[in-house]
Short mmCIF file of C-alpha atoms and ligand atoms in Angstrom, two decimals:
data_model
loop_
_atom_site.label_atom_id
_atom_site.label_comp_id
_atom_site.label_asym_id
_atom_site.label_seq_id
_atom_site.Cartn_x
_atom_site.Cartn_y
_atom_site.Cartn_z
CA MET A 1 -84.62 3.20 -90.86
CA THR A 2 -85.33 5.62 -93.70
CA GLU A 3 -87.05 4.77 -96.93
CA THR A 4 -83.98 5.58 -99.00
CA GLN A 5 -81.84 2.97 -97.33
CA THR A 6 -81.41 -0.48 -98.82
CA HIS A 7 -83.91 -3.13 -97.92
CA ALA A 8 -83.99 -4.20 -94.31
CA ARG A 9 -83.69 -7.90 -93.68
CA LEU A 10 -86.18 -9.58 -91.41
CA SER A 11 -86.05 -13.15 -90.11
CA VAL A 12 -89.18 -14.83 -88.81
CA VAL A 13 -88.56 -17.73 -86.45
CA VAL A 14 -91.33 -20.31 -86.23
CA PRO A 15 -90.94 -23.17 -83.72
CA CYS A 16 -92.94 -26.22 -84.87
CA PHE A 17 -93.78 -29.33 -82.92
CA ASN A 18 -96.28 -31.69 -84.55
CA GLU A 19 -97.89 -28.93 -86.58
CA GLU A 20 -98.66 -30.88 -89.79
CA ALA A 21 -102.28 -29.70 -89.66
CA VAL A 22 -101.45 -26.01 -89.80
CA ILE A 23 -97.98 -25.42 -91.12
CA ARG A 24 -98.77 -24.84 -94.80
CA GLU A 25 -101.61 -22.51 -93.95
CA THR A 26 -99.35 -20.62 -91.56
CA HIS A 27 -96.72 -20.26 -94.25
CA ARG A 28 -99.27 -18.83 -96.68
CA HIS A 29 -100.46 -16.27 -94.14
CA LEU A 30 -96.93 -15.26 -93.15
CA VAL A 31 -95.83 -14.73 -96.74
CA ALA A 32 -99.01 -12.80 -97.57
CA ALA A 33 -98.48 -10.49 -94.59
CA LEU A 34 -94.75 -9.93 -95.12
CA GLU A 35 -95.05 -9.25 -98.84
CA LYS A 36 -97.18 -6.22 -97.99
CA VAL A 37 -94.22 -4.51 -96.30
CA PRO A 38 -92.26 -2.14 -98.56
CA HIS A 39 -88.46 -2.27 -98.60
CA LEU A 40 -88.17 -5.54 -96.82
CA ASP A 41 -86.38 -8.80 -97.56
CA PHE A 42 -87.38 -11.64 -95.35
CA GLU A 43 -86.51 -15.22 -94.53
CA LEU A 44 -88.68 -17.72 -92.69
CA VAL A 45 -86.76 -19.90 -90.27
CA TYR A 46 -88.86 -22.94 -89.42
CA VAL A 47 -87.47 -24.94 -86.53
CA ASP A 48 -88.75 -28.49 -86.44
CA ASP A 49 -88.57 -29.41 -82.76
CA GLY A 50 -88.43 -33.17 -83.23
CA SER A 51 -91.96 -33.53 -84.60
CA ARG A 52 -93.30 -37.06 -84.77
CA ASP A 53 -95.78 -36.31 -87.53
CA ALA A 54 -95.30 -35.09 -91.12
CA THR A 55 -94.28 -31.55 -90.13
CA LEU A 56 -90.72 -31.92 -91.38
CA LYS A 57 -91.92 -33.37 -94.67
CA HIS A 58 -94.18 -30.36 -95.16
CA LEU A 59 -91.33 -28.01 -94.29
CA ARG A 60 -89.03 -29.64 -96.83
CA GLY A 61 -91.79 -29.21 -99.41
CA LEU A 62 -92.18 -25.51 -98.55
CA GLN A 63 -88.43 -25.06 -98.80
CA ARG A 64 -88.34 -26.57 -102.28
CA MET A 65 -91.02 -24.15 -103.46
CA ASP A 66 -89.84 -21.00 -101.73
CA GLU A 67 -86.20 -20.06 -101.43
CA ARG A 68 -86.94 -17.68 -98.55
CA VAL A 69 -87.67 -20.72 -96.39
CA ARG A 70 -85.01 -22.15 -94.10
CA VAL A 71 -85.55 -25.37 -92.21
CA LEU A 72 -83.66 -26.26 -89.06
CA ALA A 73 -84.55 -29.73 -87.82
CA LEU A 74 -83.52 -30.58 -84.27
CA SER A 75 -82.45 -34.13 -83.48
CA ARG A 76 -85.35 -34.63 -81.03
CA ASN A 77 -87.95 -32.62 -79.11
CA PHE A 78 -86.02 -30.08 -77.03
CA GLY A 79 -88.98 -27.92 -76.04
CA HIS A 80 -90.43 -24.65 -77.23
CA GLN A 81 -87.96 -22.25 -75.61
CA ILE A 82 -84.93 -24.14 -76.88
CA ALA A 83 -86.46 -24.36 -80.37
CA VAL A 84 -86.89 -20.59 -80.34
CA THR A 85 -83.26 -20.18 -79.24
CA ALA A 86 -82.07 -22.46 -82.05
CA GLY A 87 -84.04 -20.41 -84.56
CA LEU A 88 -82.59 -17.13 -83.26
CA GLN A 89 -79.12 -18.58 -83.49
CA SER A 90 -79.61 -19.34 -87.18
CA ALA A 91 -81.51 -16.19 -88.12
CA ALA A 92 -79.55 -13.66 -90.17
CA GLY A 93 -81.90 -10.65 -90.24
CA ASP A 94 -81.41 -7.10 -88.97
CA ALA A 95 -84.46 -7.85 -86.89
CA VAL A 96 -86.04 -11.15 -85.88
CA VAL A 97 -89.67 -11.99 -85.18
CA ILE A 98 -90.71 -14.98 -83.07
CA ILE A 99 -94.17 -16.33 -83.87
CA ASP A 100 -96.09 -19.52 -83.06
CA ALA A 101 -96.83 -21.99 -85.83
CA ASP A 102 -100.55 -22.24 -85.13
CA LEU A 103 -101.69 -18.75 -86.25
CA GLN A 104 -102.72 -17.85 -82.72
CA ASP A 105 -100.45 -14.87 -83.20
CA PRO A 106 -101.91 -13.08 -86.26
CA PRO A 107 -99.18 -12.44 -88.89
CA ASP A 108 -100.59 -8.98 -89.67
CA VAL A 109 -99.48 -7.81 -86.23
CA ILE A 110 -95.91 -8.19 -87.49
CA LEU A 111 -96.52 -5.21 -89.77
CA GLU A 112 -97.20 -3.04 -86.76
CA MET A 113 -94.13 -4.41 -85.01
CA ILE A 114 -92.03 -3.49 -88.04
CA ASP A 115 -93.43 0.06 -87.91
CA ARG A 116 -92.41 0.33 -84.26
CA TRP A 117 -88.96 -0.96 -85.12
CA ARG A 118 -88.60 1.52 -87.95
CA ASP A 119 -89.61 4.23 -85.49
CA GLY A 120 -86.73 3.25 -83.24
CA ALA A 121 -88.02 0.54 -80.89
CA ASP A 122 -85.54 -2.28 -80.19
CA VAL A 123 -88.20 -4.74 -79.08
CA ALA A 124 -91.88 -4.68 -80.06
CA TYR A 125 -93.68 -7.32 -78.01
CA GLY A 126 -97.23 -8.50 -78.48
CA ILE A 127 -99.61 -8.00 -75.58
CA ARG A 128 -102.69 -10.18 -75.56
CA THR A 129 -105.74 -8.08 -74.97
CA GLN A 130 -108.03 -11.02 -75.56
CA ARG A 131 -107.50 -14.71 -75.81
CA GLU A 132 -109.89 -16.73 -77.92
CA GLY A 133 -110.43 -20.46 -77.94
CA GLU A 134 -108.57 -21.05 -74.69
CA THR A 135 -110.18 -22.47 -71.60
CA ALA A 136 -111.06 -20.22 -68.65
CA PHE A 137 -108.63 -22.34 -66.63
CA LYS A 138 -105.72 -21.59 -68.98
CA ARG A 139 -106.53 -17.89 -69.06
CA TRP A 140 -106.81 -17.76 -65.29
CA THR A 141 -103.61 -19.70 -64.57
CA ALA A 142 -101.72 -17.66 -67.18
CA SER A 143 -102.86 -14.39 -65.66
CA ALA A 144 -102.04 -15.55 -62.11
CA PHE A 145 -98.60 -16.67 -63.26
CA TYR A 146 -97.72 -13.33 -64.91
CA ARG A 147 -98.79 -11.45 -61.80
CA LEU A 148 -96.84 -13.72 -59.47
CA ILE A 149 -93.64 -13.62 -61.49
CA ASN A 150 -93.87 -9.85 -61.67
CA ARG A 151 -94.08 -9.54 -57.93
CA ILE A 152 -91.04 -11.66 -57.25
CA ALA A 153 -88.80 -11.45 -60.32
CA ASP A 154 -85.75 -9.21 -60.47
CA VAL A 155 -86.72 -7.74 -63.85
CA ALA A 156 -90.13 -6.43 -64.90
CA ILE A 157 -91.63 -8.96 -67.29
CA PRO A 158 -94.60 -7.41 -69.12
CA LEU A 159 -98.00 -8.85 -68.23
CA ASP A 160 -99.91 -11.05 -70.70
CA THR A 161 -96.99 -11.25 -73.09
CA GLY A 162 -95.89 -14.40 -74.85
CA ASP A 163 -92.91 -14.87 -77.09
CA PHE A 164 -94.58 -13.19 -80.08
CA ARG A 165 -92.30 -10.22 -80.65
CA LEU A 166 -89.86 -8.43 -82.91
CA MET A 167 -86.29 -7.88 -81.74
CA ASP A 168 -83.57 -5.73 -83.22
CA ARG A 169 -80.28 -7.45 -84.08
CA LYS A 170 -78.54 -5.98 -81.05
CA VAL A 171 -81.14 -7.50 -78.72
CA VAL A 172 -80.89 -10.86 -80.50
CA ASP A 173 -77.11 -10.82 -80.10
CA ALA A 174 -77.42 -9.91 -76.42
CA PHE A 175 -79.90 -12.75 -75.97
CA LEU A 176 -77.61 -15.23 -77.69
CA ALA A 177 -74.69 -14.15 -75.54
CA MET A 178 -76.57 -15.47 -72.49
CA PRO A 179 -75.30 -19.00 -72.02
CA GLU A 180 -77.94 -20.27 -69.59
CA ARG A 181 -79.81 -23.51 -70.19
CA ASP A 182 -83.13 -22.60 -68.62
CA ARG A 183 -84.21 -20.29 -71.35
CA PHE A 184 -87.21 -18.29 -70.28
CA VAL A 185 -87.17 -16.27 -73.48
CA ARG A 186 -89.58 -13.47 -72.58
CA GLY A 187 -87.80 -12.85 -69.28
CA MET A 188 -84.35 -12.85 -70.89
CA VAL A 189 -85.43 -10.35 -73.53
CA ALA A 190 -86.97 -8.10 -70.84
CA TRP A 191 -83.67 -8.33 -68.96
CA THR A 192 -81.68 -6.91 -71.91
CA GLY A 193 -83.31 -3.49 -71.52
CA PHE A 194 -83.13 -1.17 -74.56
CA ARG A 195 -86.31 0.36 -75.89
CA GLN A 196 -89.17 -2.11 -75.57
CA GLU A 197 -92.68 -1.27 -76.71
CA PRO A 198 -95.96 -3.17 -76.40
CA VAL A 199 -98.16 -3.92 -79.41
CA PRO A 200 -101.67 -4.97 -78.33
CA TYR A 201 -103.39 -7.74 -80.27
CA ARG A 202 -106.18 -10.28 -79.98
CA ARG A 203 -104.86 -13.78 -79.56
CA ALA A 204 -106.87 -15.99 -81.86
CA ALA A 205 -107.81 -19.62 -81.40
CA ARG A 206 -105.58 -22.29 -82.90
CA ILE A 207 -106.69 -22.92 -86.49
CA ALA A 208 -106.08 -26.67 -86.18
CA GLY A 209 -104.15 -29.22 -84.19
CA GLU A 210 -103.84 -29.26 -80.42
CA THR A 211 -101.95 -27.32 -77.80
CA LYS A 212 -98.50 -28.71 -77.00
CA TYR A 213 -98.69 -27.18 -73.55
CA PRO A 214 -100.78 -29.49 -71.38
CA PHE A 215 -101.07 -28.55 -67.71
CA ARG A 216 -97.94 -30.46 -66.69
CA LYS A 217 -95.74 -28.65 -69.21
CA MET A 218 -97.29 -25.30 -68.35
CA LEU A 219 -96.48 -25.83 -64.70
CA ARG A 220 -92.90 -26.79 -65.57
CA PHE A 221 -92.62 -23.68 -67.71
CA ALA A 222 -93.96 -21.48 -64.91
CA ILE A 223 -91.53 -22.97 -62.38
CA ASP A 224 -88.62 -22.51 -64.83
CA GLY A 225 -89.56 -18.89 -65.33
CA ILE A 226 -89.80 -18.13 -61.64
CA LEU A 227 -86.66 -19.97 -60.61
CA SER A 228 -84.51 -18.45 -63.32
CA PHE A 229 -85.62 -14.93 -62.51
CA SER A 230 -86.07 -14.84 -58.76
CA LEU A 231 -84.36 -15.90 -55.55
CA VAL A 232 -87.48 -15.24 -53.51
CA PRO A 233 -88.32 -18.97 -53.16
CA LEU A 234 -84.91 -19.47 -51.51
CA ARG A 235 -85.55 -16.63 -49.12
CA LEU A 236 -88.79 -18.33 -48.17
CA ALA A 237 -86.74 -20.69 -45.99
CA THR A 238 -85.41 -17.78 -43.96
CA TYR A 239 -88.85 -16.24 -43.49
CA VAL A 240 -90.50 -19.50 -42.52
CA GLY A 241 -87.59 -20.26 -40.19
CA PHE A 242 -87.99 -16.95 -38.40
CA PHE A 243 -91.72 -17.41 -38.14
CA ALA A 244 -91.33 -20.92 -36.70
CA SER A 245 -88.72 -19.79 -34.18
CA ILE A 246 -90.92 -16.97 -32.93
CA LEU A 247 -93.85 -19.36 -32.65
CA ALA A 248 -91.76 -21.88 -30.70
CA LEU A 249 -90.33 -19.18 -28.43
CA SER A 250 -93.77 -17.85 -27.52
CA GLY A 251 -94.84 -21.43 -26.81
CA ILE A 252 -91.95 -21.85 -24.39
CA VAL A 253 -92.64 -18.55 -22.65
CA TYR A 254 -96.32 -19.42 -22.39
CA ALA A 255 -95.69 -22.86 -20.91
CA LEU A 256 -93.13 -21.53 -18.44
CA ALA A 257 -95.39 -18.71 -17.34
CA LEU A 258 -98.23 -21.12 -16.72
CA ARG A 259 -95.94 -23.40 -14.73
CA ILE A 260 -94.51 -20.59 -12.57
CA LEU A 261 -97.58 -18.41 -12.08
CA THR A 262 -100.33 -21.04 -11.87
CA ASP A 263 -100.62 -24.73 -10.98
CA ILE A 264 -101.50 -25.73 -14.53
CA TRP A 265 -99.14 -28.24 -16.20
CA ILE A 266 -99.34 -28.52 -19.95
CA THR A 267 -99.58 -32.20 -20.82
CA GLY A 268 -100.29 -34.37 -23.84
CA TRP A 269 -98.40 -35.21 -26.95
CA THR A 270 -100.98 -34.35 -29.62
CA LEU A 271 -99.85 -30.78 -30.02
CA LEU A 272 -96.24 -31.89 -29.95
CA PHE A 273 -96.88 -34.46 -32.64
CA ILE A 274 -98.70 -31.98 -34.86
CA ALA A 275 -95.90 -29.45 -34.47
CA ILE A 276 -93.25 -32.00 -35.39
CA VAL A 277 -95.12 -33.24 -38.44
CA PHE A 278 -95.90 -29.70 -39.53
CA PHE A 279 -92.35 -28.46 -39.34
CA GLY A 280 -91.04 -31.70 -40.81
CA GLY A 281 -93.25 -31.00 -43.82
CA VAL A 282 -92.18 -27.39 -44.07
CA GLN A 283 -88.54 -28.38 -43.96
CA LEU A 284 -88.98 -30.95 -46.72
CA VAL A 285 -90.70 -28.41 -48.94
CA LEU A 286 -87.89 -25.93 -48.42
CA ILE A 287 -85.24 -28.55 -49.08
CA GLY A 288 -87.16 -29.38 -52.24
CA ILE A 289 -86.98 -25.74 -53.35
CA MET A 290 -83.24 -25.70 -52.71
CA GLY A 291 -83.03 -28.93 -54.68
CA GLU A 292 -84.71 -27.25 -57.65
CA TYR A 293 -82.02 -24.58 -57.72
CA LEU A 294 -79.29 -27.15 -57.13
CA GLY A 295 -80.59 -29.27 -60.03
CA ARG A 296 -80.43 -26.24 -62.29
CA ILE A 297 -76.87 -25.50 -61.21
CA TYR A 298 -76.03 -29.13 -61.98
CA GLY A 299 -77.56 -28.75 -65.43
CA GLU A 300 -75.52 -25.60 -66.03
CA VAL A 301 -72.18 -27.06 -65.00
CA LYS A 302 -72.56 -30.05 -67.30
CA ARG A 303 -72.29 -27.58 -70.18
CA ARG A 304 -74.01 -29.78 -72.71
CA PRO A 305 -75.04 -28.15 -75.96
CA LEU A 306 -78.53 -26.66 -75.78
CA TYR A 307 -79.71 -28.69 -78.76
CA LEU A 308 -78.49 -30.81 -81.66
CA VAL A 309 -79.35 -30.29 -85.31
CA LYS A 310 -80.07 -33.14 -87.68
CA GLU A 311 -80.87 -31.23 -90.84
CA ARG A 312 -80.41 -27.71 -92.22
CA LEU A 313 -82.07 -26.64 -95.46
CA GLY A 314 -81.98 -23.36 -97.31
CA PHE A 315 -79.33 -21.62 -95.21
CA ALA A 316 -76.45 -19.85 -96.89
CA PRO A 317 -73.29 -21.99 -96.70
CA THR A 318 -71.21 -19.16 -95.26
CA GLY A 319 -71.65 -16.26 -92.87
CA ARG A 320 -73.40 -16.42 -89.56
CA ASP A 321 -75.48 -19.38 -90.71
CA SER A 322 -72.49 -21.67 -90.65
CA ARG A 323 -71.98 -21.22 -86.94
N1 UDP B 1 -93.66 -25.96 -79.65
C1 UDP B 1 -92.36 -26.44 -79.87
N2 UDP B 1 -91.87 -27.43 -79.05
C2 UDP B 1 -92.59 -27.95 -78.01
C3 UDP B 1 -93.90 -27.45 -77.79
C4 UDP B 1 -94.40 -26.44 -78.62
O1 UDP B 1 -91.66 -25.98 -80.77
O2 UDP B 1 -92.09 -28.84 -77.33
C5 UDP B 1 -94.19 -24.90 -80.53
C6 UDP B 1 -95.55 -25.19 -81.15
O3 UDP B 1 -95.41 -25.88 -82.36
C7 UDP B 1 -96.11 -23.78 -81.35
C8 UDP B 1 -95.53 -23.01 -80.18
O4 UDP B 1 -94.41 -23.76 -79.72
O5 UDP B 1 -95.63 -23.19 -82.56
C9 UDP B 1 -96.53 -22.81 -79.06
O6 UDP B 1 -97.10 -24.04 -78.70
P1 UDP B 1 -98.67 -24.24 -78.51
O7 UDP B 1 -99.43 -23.50 -79.55
O8 UDP B 1 -98.94 -25.70 -78.43
O9 UDP B 1 -98.87 -23.57 -77.09
P2 UDP B 1 -100.13 -22.66 -76.61
O10 UDP B 1 -100.33 -21.63 -77.69
O11 UDP B 1 -101.26 -23.60 -76.49
O12 UDP B 1 -99.67 -22.08 -75.32
MG1 MG B 2 -100.69 -22.04 -79.58
#
């Protein structure tokens, strides 16, 4: 993008779930950061993901005061990744930024992402060099998760990267053309290819409010990510099956050899019982893994819409916004 061209249009997508404590402050920071960028028009697409507090009221207020604000209110809580997808679907910019509503992703980093984009990058993704205000447990589980998924996933998903990123229009369109329901956004964007560049930043602590990702949701998110990007868990059944067969075979050979070559009889049912229980357990676990994939296939074939919208404010009545 050269300086002589007309203004580039940037959309910033902000998923919000019960963020009444921070949302106005976030808006102020975003606007302050984006107004520093020369030759740029921007819109802020706030997606209210079925908040149960006053978030939507605040968003309506922001929209009345600032015509660059768009509000997309979903009919209930659909979850972070779906909220991000909804925002991308309604964003009109030549490039789109995804950023959390809690200022953990510093808005000034967007400026650097825009520079990368103007230098030709198609995706500029934030890499967390430090995480502040998060428990050692969260940092440790997050780091273990990124390393695991990288070992077994079919595409390379950058380490320590969240959804904070800038994407060129062509990447956004490629992303939106993927119809899947389990939307592991960072994996799907990595899958598209193109020119993707890291932008290191320090992840700050939340300025207010609480995390919407308690352990249970984090685990769900991790499982979603792994299952939608890897078939390794399914292959586990084959490996364990081979291992068990070899074990059983050596047991048979051993018992036979003892019987033929010595006068020792192997007796007792304890070992037998343990073996049955053990392999019963293993089989149930593996059936469970298959069930996880099957459940996802079931979800896909139902072909329900990803989300429903209850309110749209500030969007242009025509063009891509009316989709
Ligand atoms: N979020 C959302 N829907 C949800 C949960 C979270 O839109 O069901 C939003 C939330 O408002 C925030 C972002 O997703 O803007 C990240 O959530 P959070 O900060 O709670 O996660 P953490 O940073 O603790 O991982
Ligand atoms: Mg956060």
